[in-house]
XYZ file of N, CA and C in Angstrom:
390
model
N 25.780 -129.249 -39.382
C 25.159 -130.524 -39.090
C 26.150 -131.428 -38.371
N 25.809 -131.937 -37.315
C 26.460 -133.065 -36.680
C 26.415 -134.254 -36.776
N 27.662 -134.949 -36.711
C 27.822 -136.275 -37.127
C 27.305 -137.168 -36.020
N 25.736 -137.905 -36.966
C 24.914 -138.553 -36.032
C 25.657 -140.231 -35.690
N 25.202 -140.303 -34.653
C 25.672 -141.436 -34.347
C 24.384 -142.799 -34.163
N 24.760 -144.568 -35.006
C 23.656 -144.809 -34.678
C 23.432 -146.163 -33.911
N 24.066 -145.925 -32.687
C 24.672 -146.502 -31.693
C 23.810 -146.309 -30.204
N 23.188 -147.659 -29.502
C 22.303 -146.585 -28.659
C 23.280 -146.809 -27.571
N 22.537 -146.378 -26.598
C 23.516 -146.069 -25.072
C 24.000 -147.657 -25.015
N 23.491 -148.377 -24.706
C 24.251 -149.839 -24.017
C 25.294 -149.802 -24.555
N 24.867 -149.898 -26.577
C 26.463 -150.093 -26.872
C 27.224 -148.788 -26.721
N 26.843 -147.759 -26.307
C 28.055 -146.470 -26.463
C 28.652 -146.800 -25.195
N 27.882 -147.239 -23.907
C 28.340 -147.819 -22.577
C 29.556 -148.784 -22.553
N 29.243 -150.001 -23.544
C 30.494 -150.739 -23.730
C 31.548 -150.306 -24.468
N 31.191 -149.808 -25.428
C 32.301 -149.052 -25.984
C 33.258 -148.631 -25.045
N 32.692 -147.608 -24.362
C 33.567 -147.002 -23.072
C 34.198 -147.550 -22.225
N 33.025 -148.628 -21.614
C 34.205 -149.730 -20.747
C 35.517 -150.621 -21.442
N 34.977 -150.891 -22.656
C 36.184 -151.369 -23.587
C 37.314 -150.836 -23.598
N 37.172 -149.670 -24.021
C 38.043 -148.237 -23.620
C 38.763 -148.140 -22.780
N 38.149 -148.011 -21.577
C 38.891 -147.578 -20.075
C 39.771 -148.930 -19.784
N 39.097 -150.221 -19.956
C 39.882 -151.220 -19.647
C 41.277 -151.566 -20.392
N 41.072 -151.091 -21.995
C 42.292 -150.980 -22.522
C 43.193 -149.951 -22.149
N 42.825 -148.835 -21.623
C 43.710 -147.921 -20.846
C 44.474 -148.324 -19.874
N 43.331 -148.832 -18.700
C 44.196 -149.338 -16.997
C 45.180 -150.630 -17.563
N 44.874 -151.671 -18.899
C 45.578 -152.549 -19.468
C 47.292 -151.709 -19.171
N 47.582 -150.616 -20.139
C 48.510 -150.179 -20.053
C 48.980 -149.420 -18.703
N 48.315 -148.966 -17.750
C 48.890 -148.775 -16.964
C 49.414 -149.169 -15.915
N 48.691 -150.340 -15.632
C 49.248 -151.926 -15.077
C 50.601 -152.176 -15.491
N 50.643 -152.480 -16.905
C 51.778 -152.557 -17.421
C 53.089 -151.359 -17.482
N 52.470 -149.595 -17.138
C 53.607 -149.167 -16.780
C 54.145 -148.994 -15.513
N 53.213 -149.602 -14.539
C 53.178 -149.748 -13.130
C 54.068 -150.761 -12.965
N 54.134 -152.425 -13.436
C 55.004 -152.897 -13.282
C 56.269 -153.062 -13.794
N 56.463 -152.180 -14.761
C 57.810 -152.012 -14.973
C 58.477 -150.579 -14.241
N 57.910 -150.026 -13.815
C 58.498 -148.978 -12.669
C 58.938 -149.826 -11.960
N 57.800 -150.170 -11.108
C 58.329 -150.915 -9.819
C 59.026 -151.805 -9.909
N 59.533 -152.641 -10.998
C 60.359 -153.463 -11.313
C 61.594 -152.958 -11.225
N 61.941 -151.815 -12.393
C 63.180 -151.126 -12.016
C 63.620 -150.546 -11.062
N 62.498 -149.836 -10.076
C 62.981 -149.299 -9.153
C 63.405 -150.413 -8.127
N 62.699 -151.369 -7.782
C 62.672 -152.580 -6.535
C 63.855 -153.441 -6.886
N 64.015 -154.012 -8.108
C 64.978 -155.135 -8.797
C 66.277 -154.724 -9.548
N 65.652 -153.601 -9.890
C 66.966 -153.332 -11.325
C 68.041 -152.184 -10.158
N 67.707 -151.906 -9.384
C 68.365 -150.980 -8.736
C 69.137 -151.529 -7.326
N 68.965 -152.814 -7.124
C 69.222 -153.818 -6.292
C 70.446 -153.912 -5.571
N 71.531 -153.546 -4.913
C 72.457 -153.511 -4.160
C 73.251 -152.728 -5.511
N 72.701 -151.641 -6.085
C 73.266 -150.479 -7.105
C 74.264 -149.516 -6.251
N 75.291 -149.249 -6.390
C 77.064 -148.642 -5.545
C 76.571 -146.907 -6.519
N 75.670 -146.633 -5.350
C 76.096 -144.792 -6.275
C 76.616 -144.002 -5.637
N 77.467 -143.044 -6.081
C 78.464 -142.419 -5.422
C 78.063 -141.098 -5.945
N 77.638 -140.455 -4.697
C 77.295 -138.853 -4.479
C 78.434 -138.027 -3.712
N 79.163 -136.903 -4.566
C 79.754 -135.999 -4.339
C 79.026 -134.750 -3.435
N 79.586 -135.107 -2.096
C 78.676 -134.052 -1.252
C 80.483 -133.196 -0.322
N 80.267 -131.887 -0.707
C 81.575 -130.892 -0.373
C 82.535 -131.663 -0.433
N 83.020 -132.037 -1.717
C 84.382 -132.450 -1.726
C 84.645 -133.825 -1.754
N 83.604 -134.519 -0.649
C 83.847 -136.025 -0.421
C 82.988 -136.698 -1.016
N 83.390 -137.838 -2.071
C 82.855 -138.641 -2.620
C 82.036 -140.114 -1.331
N 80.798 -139.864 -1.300
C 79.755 -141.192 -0.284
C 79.442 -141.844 -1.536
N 79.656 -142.843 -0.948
C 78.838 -144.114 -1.460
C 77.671 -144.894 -1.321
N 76.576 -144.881 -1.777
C 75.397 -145.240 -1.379
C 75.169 -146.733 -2.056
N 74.860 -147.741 -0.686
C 74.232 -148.815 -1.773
C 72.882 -149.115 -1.243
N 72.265 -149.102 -2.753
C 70.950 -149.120 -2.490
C 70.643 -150.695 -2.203
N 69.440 -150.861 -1.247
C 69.210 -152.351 -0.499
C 68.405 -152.843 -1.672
N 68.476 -154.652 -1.775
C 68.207 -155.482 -2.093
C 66.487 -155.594 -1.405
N 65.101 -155.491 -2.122
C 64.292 -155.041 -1.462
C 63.581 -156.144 -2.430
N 62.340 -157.270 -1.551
C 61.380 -157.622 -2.738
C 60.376 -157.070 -3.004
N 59.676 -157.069 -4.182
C 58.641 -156.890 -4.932
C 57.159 -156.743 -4.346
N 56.674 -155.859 -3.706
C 55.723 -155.941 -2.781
C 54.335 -155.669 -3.334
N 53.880 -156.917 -4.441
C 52.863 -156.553 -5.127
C 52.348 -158.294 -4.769
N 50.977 -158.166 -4.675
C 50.305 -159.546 -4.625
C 50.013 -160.129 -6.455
N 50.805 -161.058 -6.706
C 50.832 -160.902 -8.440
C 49.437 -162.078 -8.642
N 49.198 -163.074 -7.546
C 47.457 -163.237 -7.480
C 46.587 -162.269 -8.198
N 46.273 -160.937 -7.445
C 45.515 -160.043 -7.546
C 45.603 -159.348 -8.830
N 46.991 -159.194 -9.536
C 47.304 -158.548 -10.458
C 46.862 -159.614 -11.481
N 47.385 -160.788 -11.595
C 46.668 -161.465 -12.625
C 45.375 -161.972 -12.408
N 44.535 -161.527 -11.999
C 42.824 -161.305 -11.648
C 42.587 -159.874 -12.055
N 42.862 -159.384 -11.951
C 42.932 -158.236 -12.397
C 43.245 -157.987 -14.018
N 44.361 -158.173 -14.708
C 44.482 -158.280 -16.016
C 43.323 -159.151 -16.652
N 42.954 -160.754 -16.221
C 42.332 -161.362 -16.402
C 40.836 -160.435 -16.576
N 40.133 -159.803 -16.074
C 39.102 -158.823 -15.791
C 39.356 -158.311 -16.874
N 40.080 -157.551 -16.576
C 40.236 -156.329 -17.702
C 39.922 -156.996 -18.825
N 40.820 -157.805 -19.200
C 40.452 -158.626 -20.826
C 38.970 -159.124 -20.793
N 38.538 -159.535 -19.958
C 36.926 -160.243 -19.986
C 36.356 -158.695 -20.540
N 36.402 -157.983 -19.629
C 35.675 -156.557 -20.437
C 35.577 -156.304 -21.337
N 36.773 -156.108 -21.814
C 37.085 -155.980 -23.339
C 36.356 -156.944 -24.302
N 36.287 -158.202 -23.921
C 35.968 -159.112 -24.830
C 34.386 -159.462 -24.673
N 33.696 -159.465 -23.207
C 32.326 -159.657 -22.995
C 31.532 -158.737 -24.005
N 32.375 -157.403 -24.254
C 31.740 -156.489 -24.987
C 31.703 -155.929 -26.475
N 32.575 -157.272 -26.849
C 33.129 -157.302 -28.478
C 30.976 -157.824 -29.627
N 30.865 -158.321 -29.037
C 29.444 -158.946 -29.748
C 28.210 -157.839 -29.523
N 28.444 -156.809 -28.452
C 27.189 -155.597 -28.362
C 26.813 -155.333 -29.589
N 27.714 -154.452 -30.009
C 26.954 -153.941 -31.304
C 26.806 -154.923 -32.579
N 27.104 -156.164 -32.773
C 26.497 -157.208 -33.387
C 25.031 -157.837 -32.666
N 24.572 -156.979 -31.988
C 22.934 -157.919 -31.590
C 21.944 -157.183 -32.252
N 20.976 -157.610 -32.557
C 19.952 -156.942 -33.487
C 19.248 -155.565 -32.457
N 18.769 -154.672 -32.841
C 17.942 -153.713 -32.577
C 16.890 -154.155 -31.669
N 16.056 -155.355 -31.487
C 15.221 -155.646 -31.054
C 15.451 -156.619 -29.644
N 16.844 -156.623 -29.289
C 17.222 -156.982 -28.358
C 18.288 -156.375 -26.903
N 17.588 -155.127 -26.852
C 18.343 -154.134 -26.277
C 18.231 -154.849 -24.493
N 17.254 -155.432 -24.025
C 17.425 -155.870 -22.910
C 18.834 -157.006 -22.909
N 19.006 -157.553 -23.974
C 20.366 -158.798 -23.735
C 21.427 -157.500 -23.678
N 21.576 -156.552 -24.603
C 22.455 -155.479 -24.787
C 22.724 -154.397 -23.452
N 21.741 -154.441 -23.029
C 21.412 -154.046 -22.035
C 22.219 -154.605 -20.630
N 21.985 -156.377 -20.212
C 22.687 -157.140 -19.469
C 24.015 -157.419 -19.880
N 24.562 -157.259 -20.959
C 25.597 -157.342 -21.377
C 26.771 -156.377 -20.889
N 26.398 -155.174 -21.176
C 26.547 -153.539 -20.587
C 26.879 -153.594 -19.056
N 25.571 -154.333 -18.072
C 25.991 -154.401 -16.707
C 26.479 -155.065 -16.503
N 27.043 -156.407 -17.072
C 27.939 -157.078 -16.210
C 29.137 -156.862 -17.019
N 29.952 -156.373 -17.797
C 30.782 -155.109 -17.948
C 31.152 -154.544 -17.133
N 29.722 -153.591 -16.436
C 30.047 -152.431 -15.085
C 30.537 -153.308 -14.291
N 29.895 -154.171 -13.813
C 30.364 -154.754 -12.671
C 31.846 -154.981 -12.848
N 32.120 -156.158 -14.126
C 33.210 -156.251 -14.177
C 34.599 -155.528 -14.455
N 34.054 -154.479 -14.400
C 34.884 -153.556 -15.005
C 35.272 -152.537 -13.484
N 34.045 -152.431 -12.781
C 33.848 -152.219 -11.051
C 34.984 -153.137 -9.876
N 34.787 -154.081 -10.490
C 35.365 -155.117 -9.504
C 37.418 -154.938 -9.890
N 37.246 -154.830 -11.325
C 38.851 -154.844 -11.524
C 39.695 -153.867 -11.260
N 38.663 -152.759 -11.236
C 39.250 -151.418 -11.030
C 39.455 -150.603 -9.812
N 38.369 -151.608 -8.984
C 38.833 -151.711 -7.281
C 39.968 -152.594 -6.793
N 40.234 -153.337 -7.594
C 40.984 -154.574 -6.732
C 42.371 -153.532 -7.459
N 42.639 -152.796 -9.235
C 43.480 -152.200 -9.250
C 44.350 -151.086 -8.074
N 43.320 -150.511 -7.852
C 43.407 -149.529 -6.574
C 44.117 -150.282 -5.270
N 43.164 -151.342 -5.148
C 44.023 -151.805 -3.693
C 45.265 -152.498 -3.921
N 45.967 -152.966 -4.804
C 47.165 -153.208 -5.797
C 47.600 -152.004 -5.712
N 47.313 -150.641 -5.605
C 48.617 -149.865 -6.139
C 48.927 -148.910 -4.410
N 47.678 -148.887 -3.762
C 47.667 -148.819 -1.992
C 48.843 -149.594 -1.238
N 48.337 -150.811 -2.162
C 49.215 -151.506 -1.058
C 50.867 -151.711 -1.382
N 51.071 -151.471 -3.123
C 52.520 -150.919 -3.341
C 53.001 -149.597 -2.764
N 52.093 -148.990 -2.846
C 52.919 -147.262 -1.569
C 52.984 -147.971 -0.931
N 51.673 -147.945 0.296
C 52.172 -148.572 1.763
C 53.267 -149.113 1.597
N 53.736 -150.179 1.081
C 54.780 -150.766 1.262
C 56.491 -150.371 0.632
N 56.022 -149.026 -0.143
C 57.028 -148.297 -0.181
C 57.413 -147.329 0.689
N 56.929 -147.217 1.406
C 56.611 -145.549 2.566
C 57.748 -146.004 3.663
């Protein structure tokens, strides 16, 4: 016998977006601490590579931060609305699946919109690493 579930789609829908948004949450966050260390923490860094015998010295350039942090905090901002637009779903009664329902899509959307603008945030950090 399988463990029934008694949850209908809208809320299993938010659930999920809840989900995913707490995921990209963290990967935002390991995105900017890469690029932090790599761009800032590594910043006119003196490394010295032993190539046949002779010790080179490499210094790595002083480079800024090529992230629009606008977009990124619109973006976090999103993400949390998701999370939170969708905290009251499964507190609505049974007999109100159309509010549960609108609740769910503007979720998608919002959850659509943050996760595009994530993408063009991490496009436009290559590009600008390349």
């Amino acid at each position: 016998m399988g463990k029934e579930s008694c949850k209908d789609r809208w809320e299993r829908l938010s659930e999920t977006l809840s989900s995913l948004s707490i995921s990209l949450l963290g990967t935002i966050l390991f995105v900017l601490v890469i690029s932090y260390f790599t761009l800032k923490g590594l910043g006119n860094a003196k490394i010295t590579v032993p190539i046949q015998g002779v010790n080179v010295e490499i210094t790595y350039p002083e480079m800024e931060l090529p992230m629009d942090f606008d977009a990124l905090y619109r973006v976090i901002i999103l993400l949390s609305g998701t999370v939170l637009i969708g905290i009251p779903t499964p507190l609505l009664p049974e007999n109100m699946k159309a509010l549960k329902g609108g609740v769910a899509l503007i979720q998608v959307a919002v959850f659509t919109y943050a996760f595009y603008s994530f993408i063009a945030i991490i496009l436009e950090l290559i590009e600008a690493l390349a």
